[in-house]
């Protein structure tokens, strides 16, 4: 039998881990996970970790959820995969039926894909081709918000705004993307607050549209919550204003709900906090409960119709991926919807959300290095700062968040922060007891690092 050291050595000999400086693994070797149950993971030595980040925000209803696992097992006996051009299958058809019931109004056409970045790529291409085919070929630019993250393929990076991911590749990216100053409610340059402002910062978008609105294809946003930027939360009013601005200029609105979809913000989708709908929406992550790689680019009848023509007119959307519409992913997604509905997941999650935020405020809200604890749905983000009064951040070279992450692992908590922003974004099924344990473990780690 191999020892843990041997497994780790073999891992390091061959595996190039995502989003990692591999040299860091010298002091923090990979944790080899054996199994998961609910909100917990267990390594090959039996040590327990609370998965408070839902394994990169994907795991929606706990690891090895019996309902989802059963659904996949059943489907495995029938059909594992099939080419999705010309051929179809019941799980995909059923899934569209289910999703139409919960999606913002007007989103009724589904283009399947196998990962989040891919869904964004498809959305950008779809928007571009739509504008071209309705006689708006002069539109070639895209807009996004600063701090945005939409994935890491070349197109997705081109509408992303985080240097960590994009800086190195600038020469490879679309040059024409317009980056609009995003709302920054913690350090609001207007001195206003998230709860009472009228989104004065929206003037940045207005200025950009005045200048470039007529040659812009689409604007893509992470609605309400800029995840990778550090769980930055902004008001729903911003999205409603943006919808009206897009309509005035003929610019399409793409909502990237890959992180916010399926109950993460307290409603099924972030756009459900508004009275309006996007033209294109991308979903992934929670879609299959974090079980299987699947994503969908969802759009309106109007956009779909602009591609509908005789074959020789060359108007089709030929974008395709081999694993599009994978039936195993579809049955997992169907099981997720069944649980959400039958177990009243949203209702329960929202009750727990109030409690969780209060409990976190009580536990660490007064800490001299906690700038704010912002929250939406069950997501809570703790922004660590050097100075609470001035909101001055820690020197990034100190890697404060990373140091707390390492200590938290020792205590059995998988916290993986975004820079110096610690956050909870656990499976919706996570119990109060587990949250209490997680808070305790986080406090110990914070104490070790921050005093
Ligand atoms: C995770 C994420 C993506 C990228 O999805 P992948 O499956 O990792 O390619 C895109 N947009 C948002 C908002 C995300 O959170």
Coordinates of C-alpha atoms and ligand atoms in Angstrom, one line a residue:
X1 CA 0.0 0.0 0.0
X2 CA 1.2 3.5 -0.8
X3 CA 1.8 5.9 2.0
X4 CA 0.5 9.5 2.0
X5 CA 4.0 10.7 1.2
X6 CA 4.2 8.4 -1.8
X7 CA 0.9 9.6 -3.2
X8 CA 1.9 13.2 -2.7
X9 CA 5.3 12.6 -4.3
X10 CA 3.7 11.0 -7.3
X11 CA 1.2 13.9 -7.6
X12 CA 4.0 16.4 -7.6
X13 CA 5.9 14.4 -10.2
X14 CA 3.1 14.6 -12.7
X15 CA 0.3 17.0 -11.9
X16 CA 0.2 20.7 -12.8
X17 CA -2.6 22.0 -10.6
X18 CA -4.9 24.8 -11.7
X19 CA -4.6 28.3 -10.4
X20 CA -1.4 27.4 -8.5
X21 CA 2.2 28.5 -8.2
X22 CA 3.6 24.9 -8.0
X23 CA 6.5 26.1 -5.9
X24 CA 4.0 26.9 -3.1
X25 CA 3.4 23.2 -2.9
X26 CA 6.8 22.8 -1.3
X27 CA 5.4 24.2 1.9
X28 CA 1.8 23.2 1.3
X29 CA 1.7 19.8 -0.4
X30 CA -1.5 18.7 -2.2
X31 CA -4.1 17.2 0.1
X32 CA -5.1 13.9 -1.4
X33 CA -8.9 13.6 -0.9
X34 CA -10.4 10.2 -0.4
X35 CA -14.1 10.9 -0.2
X36 CA -16.7 13.6 0.5
X37 CA -20.0 13.7 2.3
X38 CA -22.3 16.7 2.5
X39 CA -20.2 19.7 3.4
X40 CA -17.2 17.7 4.4
X41 CA -14.2 16.3 2.6
X42 CA -11.9 13.6 4.0
X43 CA -8.3 13.0 3.0
X44 CA -6.6 9.6 2.7
X45 CA -5.5 9.8 6.3
X46 CA -9.1 10.4 7.4
X47 CA -8.6 14.0 8.3
X48 CA -11.8 16.1 7.9
X49 CA -12.1 19.4 6.1
X50 CA -15.2 21.6 5.9
X51 CA -15.7 22.6 2.2
X52 CA -16.8 26.1 3.0
X53 CA -16.1 27.2 -0.6
X54 CA -18.2 24.5 -2.3
X55 CA -15.1 23.3 -4.2
X56 CA -14.9 26.4 -6.2
X57 CA -18.5 27.5 -5.8
X58 CA -19.8 24.5 -7.8
X59 CA -21.0 22.1 -5.1
X60 CA -24.6 23.3 -4.5
X61 CA -26.2 20.5 -2.4
X62 CA -23.3 18.6 -0.7
X63 CA -20.8 16.0 -1.8
X64 CA -22.2 12.6 -2.7
X65 CA -25.8 13.8 -2.5
X66 CA -27.8 10.6 -2.7
X67 CA -30.5 11.9 -5.0
X68 CA -28.0 13.3 -7.5
X69 CA -25.8 10.3 -7.4
X70 CA -28.7 7.9 -7.9
X71 CA -29.9 9.9 -10.9
X72 CA -26.5 9.6 -12.6
X73 CA -26.3 5.9 -11.8
X74 CA -29.6 5.3 -13.4
X75 CA -28.7 7.3 -16.5
X76 CA -25.4 5.3 -16.8
X77 CA -27.4 2.2 -17.4
X78 CA -29.2 3.8 -20.4
X79 CA -27.0 6.3 -22.2
X80 CA -23.7 7.9 -21.2
X81 CA -23.3 10.3 -24.1
X82 CA -24.5 10.9 -27.7
X83 CA -23.6 13.3 -30.4
X84 CA -25.9 16.4 -29.9
X85 CA -26.1 17.5 -33.6
X86 CA -29.4 16.2 -35.1
X87 CA -29.7 13.8 -32.2
X88 CA -31.3 14.6 -28.9
X89 CA -32.4 12.9 -25.7
X90 CA -35.1 13.2 -23.0
X91 CA -32.9 14.5 -20.1
X92 CA -31.9 17.6 -22.2
X93 CA -35.4 18.2 -23.3
X94 CA -36.7 17.9 -19.8
X95 CA -34.0 20.1 -18.4
X96 CA -34.9 23.0 -20.7
X97 CA -38.6 22.6 -19.6
X98 CA -37.6 22.8 -16.0
X99 CA -35.2 25.8 -16.4
X100 CA -37.7 27.9 -18.4
X101 CA -40.0 27.8 -15.4
X102 CA -37.4 29.5 -13.1
X103 CA -35.4 31.7 -15.5
X104 CA -36.0 35.4 -15.9
X105 CA -38.7 36.1 -18.5
X106 CA -37.9 35.6 -22.1
X107 CA -34.9 33.2 -21.8
X108 CA -36.2 30.2 -23.8
X109 CA -33.4 29.0 -26.1
X110 CA -30.6 26.8 -24.7
X111 CA -27.1 26.2 -26.3
X112 CA -25.3 23.5 -24.3
X113 CA -21.6 23.5 -23.6
X114 CA -19.2 21.8 -21.1
X115 CA -17.6 24.5 -19.0
X116 CA -18.2 28.1 -17.9
X117 CA -15.6 29.8 -20.0
X118 CA -17.0 27.9 -23.0
X119 CA -20.5 29.2 -22.3
X120 CA -19.0 32.8 -22.2
X121 CA -17.2 32.3 -25.5
X122 CA -20.4 31.0 -27.0
X123 CA -22.3 34.0 -25.6
X124 CA -19.8 36.5 -27.0
X125 CA -19.8 34.9 -30.5
X126 CA -23.6 34.6 -30.5
X127 CA -23.9 38.3 -29.6
X128 CA -21.4 39.3 -32.3
X129 CA -23.0 37.3 -35.0
X130 CA -26.5 38.4 -34.0
X131 CA -25.5 42.1 -34.4
X132 CA -23.9 41.3 -37.8
X133 CA -27.0 39.4 -39.0
X134 CA -29.4 42.2 -38.1
X135 CA -27.4 44.7 -40.1
X136 CA -25.3 46.1 -37.2
X137 CA -21.9 44.9 -38.6
X138 CA -20.2 48.1 -37.4
X139 CA -20.6 46.8 -33.9
X140 CA -17.3 45.0 -33.0
X141 CA -16.5 46.1 -29.4
X142 CA -17.5 44.5 -26.1
X143 CA -17.8 46.2 -22.7
X144 CA -17.2 44.8 -19.3
X145 CA -16.7 46.1 -15.7
X146 CA -13.4 46.5 -14.0
X147 CA -12.8 43.6 -11.6
X148 CA -14.8 41.3 -13.8
X149 CA -14.1 37.6 -14.3
X150 CA -15.7 35.5 -17.0
X151 CA -13.3 32.6 -17.4
X152 CA -9.8 32.0 -18.8
X153 CA -10.1 31.1 -22.4
X154 CA -8.9 33.9 -24.8
X155 CA -12.3 35.4 -25.5
X156 CA -13.4 35.2 -21.8
X157 CA -10.1 36.8 -20.7
X158 CA -10.6 39.5 -23.2
X159 CA -13.7 40.6 -21.3
X160 CA -12.1 40.0 -18.0
X161 CA -10.4 42.7 -15.9
X162 CA -8.3 40.9 -13.3
X163 CA -4.6 41.3 -14.0
X164 CA -3.8 38.1 -12.1
X165 CA -5.4 36.1 -15.0
X166 CA -5.1 38.4 -18.0
X167 CA -2.0 40.6 -17.7
X168 CA 0.4 38.1 -19.1
X169 CA -1.7 37.4 -22.2
X170 CA -2.6 41.0 -23.2
X171 CA -1.0 40.7 -26.6
X172 CA -3.2 37.7 -27.4
X173 CA -6.5 39.4 -26.3
X174 CA -9.1 41.5 -28.1
X175 CA -7.8 45.1 -28.0
X176 CA -11.2 46.8 -28.3
X177 CA -12.8 45.8 -25.0
X178 CA -14.0 48.8 -23.0
X179 CA -13.6 48.4 -19.2
X180 CA -16.1 50.4 -17.3
X181 CA -15.3 51.4 -13.7
X182 CA -17.4 49.0 -11.6
X183 CA -19.3 49.8 -8.5
X184 CA -17.0 49.6 -5.5
X185 CA -19.4 49.8 -2.6
X186 CA -16.9 49.1 0.2
X187 CA -14.6 51.9 -0.9
X188 CA -17.3 54.0 -2.7
X189 CA -15.6 57.0 -4.4
X190 CA -18.9 58.9 -3.9
X191 CA -19.0 58.3 -0.2
X192 CA -22.4 56.5 -0.4
X193 CA -23.6 53.2 0.9
X194 CA -24.9 50.1 -0.9
X195 CA -28.2 50.2 0.9
X196 CA -29.2 53.8 0.2
X197 CA -27.4 55.0 -2.9
X198 CA -29.0 55.5 -6.3
X199 CA -26.0 54.0 -8.1
X200 CA -24.3 57.4 -8.8
X201 CA -21.4 55.3 -10.1
X202 CA -23.6 54.3 -13.1
X203 CA -22.5 57.6 -14.7
X204 CA -19.3 55.7 -15.6
X205 CA -21.4 53.3 -17.8
X206 CA -23.4 56.2 -19.3
X207 CA -20.2 58.0 -20.3
X208 CA -18.8 54.8 -21.9
X209 CA -22.1 54.2 -23.8
X210 CA -22.1 57.8 -25.0
X211 CA -18.6 57.4 -26.4
X212 CA -18.8 53.8 -27.7
X213 CA -22.3 52.5 -27.4
X214 CA -23.0 52.7 -31.2
X215 CA -20.1 50.3 -32.1
X216 CA -20.6 48.0 -29.1
X217 CA -21.9 44.4 -29.6
X218 CA -22.7 43.6 -25.9
X219 CA -21.8 44.3 -22.3
X220 CA -21.1 41.3 -20.1
X221 CA -21.5 41.5 -16.3
X222 CA -21.5 39.3 -13.2
X223 CA -24.9 40.4 -11.8
X224 CA -24.9 41.7 -8.2
X225 CA -21.7 39.8 -7.3
X226 CA -18.2 40.2 -8.8
X227 CA -16.9 36.9 -7.4
X228 CA -13.3 36.6 -8.3
X229 CA -12.7 40.3 -7.6
X230 CA -13.3 39.5 -3.9
X231 CA -17.0 38.9 -3.7
X232 CA -17.8 42.5 -4.5
X233 CA -21.6 43.1 -4.1
X234 CA -23.5 45.9 -5.8
X235 CA -27.2 46.9 -5.9
X236 CA -29.8 45.4 -8.2
X237 CA -30.7 49.0 -9.3
X238 CA -27.4 49.1 -11.3
X239 CA -28.6 46.2 -13.4
X240 CA -32.0 47.8 -14.1
X241 CA -30.3 51.0 -15.2
X242 CA -27.9 49.0 -17.4
X243 CA -30.9 47.2 -19.0
X244 CA -32.4 50.6 -20.0
X245 CA -29.1 51.9 -21.2
X246 CA -28.5 48.8 -23.4
X247 CA -32.0 49.2 -24.9
X248 CA -31.3 52.8 -25.7
X249 CA -28.1 52.0 -27.6
X250 CA -29.0 48.6 -29.1
X251 CA -26.3 46.9 -27.0
X252 CA -26.9 43.3 -25.9
X253 CA -26.8 42.6 -22.2
X254 CA -25.0 39.3 -21.2
X255 CA -25.5 38.1 -17.7
X256 CA -22.8 35.7 -16.5
X257 CA -24.6 33.8 -13.8
X258 CA -22.1 31.0 -13.6
X259 CA -21.3 31.9 -10.0
X260 CA -24.6 33.6 -9.0
X261 CA -27.1 31.1 -10.4
X262 CA -29.1 28.5 -8.6
X263 CA -29.8 30.2 -5.3
X264 CA -26.4 31.6 -4.4
X265 CA -27.8 35.1 -4.0
X266 CA -31.0 34.2 -2.2
X267 CA -33.0 34.0 -5.3
X268 CA -32.7 31.4 -8.1
X269 CA -30.8 33.8 -10.3
X270 CA -29.2 37.2 -9.5
X271 CA -31.4 38.8 -12.2
X272 CA -34.5 37.7 -10.3
X273 CA -33.6 40.5 -7.9
X274 CA -34.5 42.9 -10.7
X275 CA -37.6 43.5 -12.8
X276 CA -35.7 42.9 -16.1
X277 CA -34.0 40.2 -18.1
X278 CA -30.7 39.9 -19.9
X279 CA -30.5 39.0 -23.6
X280 CA -28.1 36.2 -23.0
X281 CA -27.3 34.3 -19.8
X282 CA -24.5 31.8 -19.0
X283 CA -24.9 29.2 -16.3
X284 CA -22.6 26.4 -15.1
X285 CA -21.1 25.6 -11.7
X286 CA -24.2 24.9 -9.5
X287 CA -26.1 23.7 -12.6
X288 CA -25.2 20.1 -12.0
X289 CA -24.7 20.5 -8.3
X290 CA -20.9 20.5 -8.9
X291 CA -21.0 16.9 -10.2
X292 CA -20.3 17.2 -13.9
X293 CA -18.9 19.8 -16.2
X294 CA -21.8 21.3 -18.0
X295 CA -22.8 24.9 -19.0
X296 CA -25.5 26.5 -21.0
X297 CA -25.7 29.8 -22.9
X298 CA -29.4 30.7 -22.8
X299 CA -31.0 33.4 -24.9
X300 CA -34.2 34.8 -26.3
X301 CA -36.4 33.8 -29.3
X302 CA -35.5 37.2 -30.9
X303 CA -31.8 36.4 -31.0
X304 CA -32.4 32.8 -32.0
X305 CA -34.6 34.0 -35.0
X306 CA -31.7 36.1 -36.4
X307 CA -29.8 32.8 -37.1
X308 CA -32.8 31.0 -38.6
X309 CA -32.4 30.8 -42.4
X310 CA -31.8 28.6 -45.4
X311 CA -28.6 26.6 -45.0
X312 CA -26.9 28.4 -47.9
X313 CA -27.4 31.8 -46.3
X314 CA -24.7 30.8 -43.8
X315 CA -26.4 32.3 -40.8
X316 CA -26.2 29.2 -38.5
X317 CA -24.5 29.3 -35.1
X318 CA -21.9 26.6 -35.8
X319 CA -20.2 26.9 -32.4
X320 CA -19.9 23.3 -31.0
X321 CA -18.2 21.2 -28.4
X322 CA -18.0 17.5 -28.4
X323 CA -19.6 17.0 -25.0
X324 CA -22.4 19.4 -25.5
X325 CA -25.7 18.3 -23.9
X326 CA -24.1 15.3 -22.1
X327 CA -27.0 13.3 -20.7
X328 CA -25.2 12.6 -17.4
X329 CA -24.9 16.3 -16.8
X330 CA -28.5 16.8 -17.7
X331 CA -29.9 14.2 -15.2
X332 CA -27.6 15.7 -12.5
X333 CA -29.1 19.1 -13.3
X334 CA -32.6 17.7 -13.2
X335 CA -31.9 16.1 -9.8
X336 CA -30.7 19.5 -8.5
X337 CA -33.9 21.1 -9.6
X338 CA -36.0 18.4 -8.0
X339 CA -34.2 18.9 -4.7
X340 CA -34.4 22.7 -4.9
X341 CA -38.1 22.5 -5.4
X342 CA -39.2 19.6 -3.2
X343 CA -36.9 20.4 -0.3
X344 CA -37.7 24.2 -0.5
X345 CA -34.0 24.8 -0.6
X346 CA -34.3 28.6 -1.3
X347 CA -36.7 29.2 1.6
X348 CA -34.5 27.3 4.0
X349 CA -31.3 28.8 2.8
X350 CA -32.7 32.3 3.2
X351 CA -33.7 31.7 6.8
X352 CA -30.2 30.3 7.5
X353 CA -28.6 33.3 5.7
X354 CA -29.9 35.8 8.2
X355 CA -28.6 33.8 11.0
X356 CA -25.2 33.1 9.4
X357 CA -24.5 36.8 8.7
X358 CA -25.4 37.8 12.3
X359 CA -23.3 35.0 13.7
X360 CA -20.3 35.9 11.6
X361 CA -20.7 39.6 12.6
X362 CA -20.7 38.6 16.2
X363 CA -17.8 36.3 15.8
X364 CA -15.4 38.4 13.8
X365 CA -17.1 41.6 12.8
X366 CA -15.4 43.6 15.5
X367 CA -11.9 42.3 14.7
X368 CA -9.5 45.1 14.1
X369 CA -8.5 43.7 10.7
X370 CA -12.0 43.1 9.4
X371 CA -13.0 45.9 7.1
X372 CA -16.5 44.7 6.4
X373 CA -18.5 41.5 6.1
X374 CA -20.6 41.8 3.0
X375 CA -23.2 39.3 2.2
X376 CA -25.8 38.2 -0.2
X377 CA -27.8 35.0 0.1
X378 CA -25.6 32.6 2.1
X379 CA -22.4 34.1 0.6
X380 CA -20.4 36.1 3.2
X381 CA -17.1 37.8 2.4
X382 CA -14.8 39.1 5.1
X383 CA -12.5 41.8 3.7
X384 CA -9.3 41.9 5.7
X385 CA -7.5 45.2 5.9
X386 CA -4.4 46.6 7.6
X387 CA -6.5 49.5 9.0
X388 CA -10.2 49.4 9.6
X389 CA -10.6 53.2 9.8
X390 CA -8.7 54.1 6.6
X391 CA -9.7 50.8 4.8
X392 CA -6.0 50.5 3.9
X393 CA -5.4 47.0 2.6
X394 CA -2.6 44.7 3.8
X395 CA 0.7 44.8 1.8
X396 CA -0.1 42.1 -0.8
X397 CA 3.5 40.7 -0.5
X398 CA 2.6 39.6 3.1
X399 CA 0.0 37.1 1.6
X400 CA -2.1 37.5 4.7
X401 CA -5.1 35.6 3.2
X402 CA -2.9 32.8 2.0
X403 CA -1.3 32.5 5.5
X404 CA -4.8 32.2 7.1
X405 CA -5.8 29.7 4.4
X406 CA -2.9 27.4 5.3
X407 CA -3.6 27.6 9.1
X408 CA -7.3 26.9 8.5
X409 CA -6.4 23.7 6.6
X410 CA -4.5 22.6 9.7
X411 CA -7.7 23.1 11.7
X412 CA -9.9 21.3 9.1
X413 CA -11.4 24.1 7.1
X414 CA -11.0 24.6 3.3
X415 CA -11.2 28.4 3.1
X416 CA -9.2 29.3 -0.1
X417 CA -9.6 33.1 0.0
X418 CA -9.5 35.6 -2.8
X419 CA -6.4 37.6 -1.9
X420 CA -7.2 39.0 1.5
X421 CA -10.9 38.4 1.2
X422 CA -12.0 35.3 3.2
X423 CA -15.4 34.0 2.2
X424 CA -18.1 31.4 3.0
X425 CA -19.9 30.1 -0.1
X426 CA -20.8 26.6 1.2
X427 CA -23.3 24.1 -0.2
X428 CA -26.9 25.3 0.5
X429 CA -27.4 22.2 2.6
X430 CA -24.7 23.2 5.1
X431 CA -26.2 23.0 8.7
X432 CA -25.9 25.6 11.4
X433 CA -23.7 23.2 13.4
X434 CA -21.2 22.9 10.5
X435 CA -21.2 26.7 10.1
X436 CA -20.5 27.1 13.8
X437 CA -17.5 24.6 13.5
X438 CA -16.3 26.5 10.4
X439 CA -16.4 29.9 12.1
X440 CA -14.5 28.5 15.1
X441 CA -11.8 27.0 12.9
X442 CA -11.5 30.2 10.9
X443 CA -11.2 32.3 14.1
X444 CA -8.4 30.1 15.3
X445 CA -6.6 30.5 12.0
X446 CA -7.2 34.3 12.1
X447 CA -5.9 34.5 15.6
X448 CA -2.7 32.6 14.7
X449 CA -2.0 34.9 11.8
X450 CA -3.4 38.3 12.8
X451 CA -3.2 38.1 16.6
Ligands
LIG1 C1 -16.2 30.1 -12.7 C2 -16.6 31.2 -13.5 C3 -16.4 31.2 -14.9 C4 -15.6 30.2 -15.6 O1 -16.1 28.9 -15.5 P1 -15.1 27.7 -15.8 O2 -16.0 26.5 -15.8 O3 -14.1 27.7 -14.7 O4 -14.5 27.9 -17.1 C5 -17.0 32.3 -15.6 N1 -17.7 33.3 -15.0 C6 -17.9 33.3 -13.7 C7 -18.7 34.4 -13.1 C8 -17.4 32.3 -12.9 O5 -17.5 32.3 -11.6

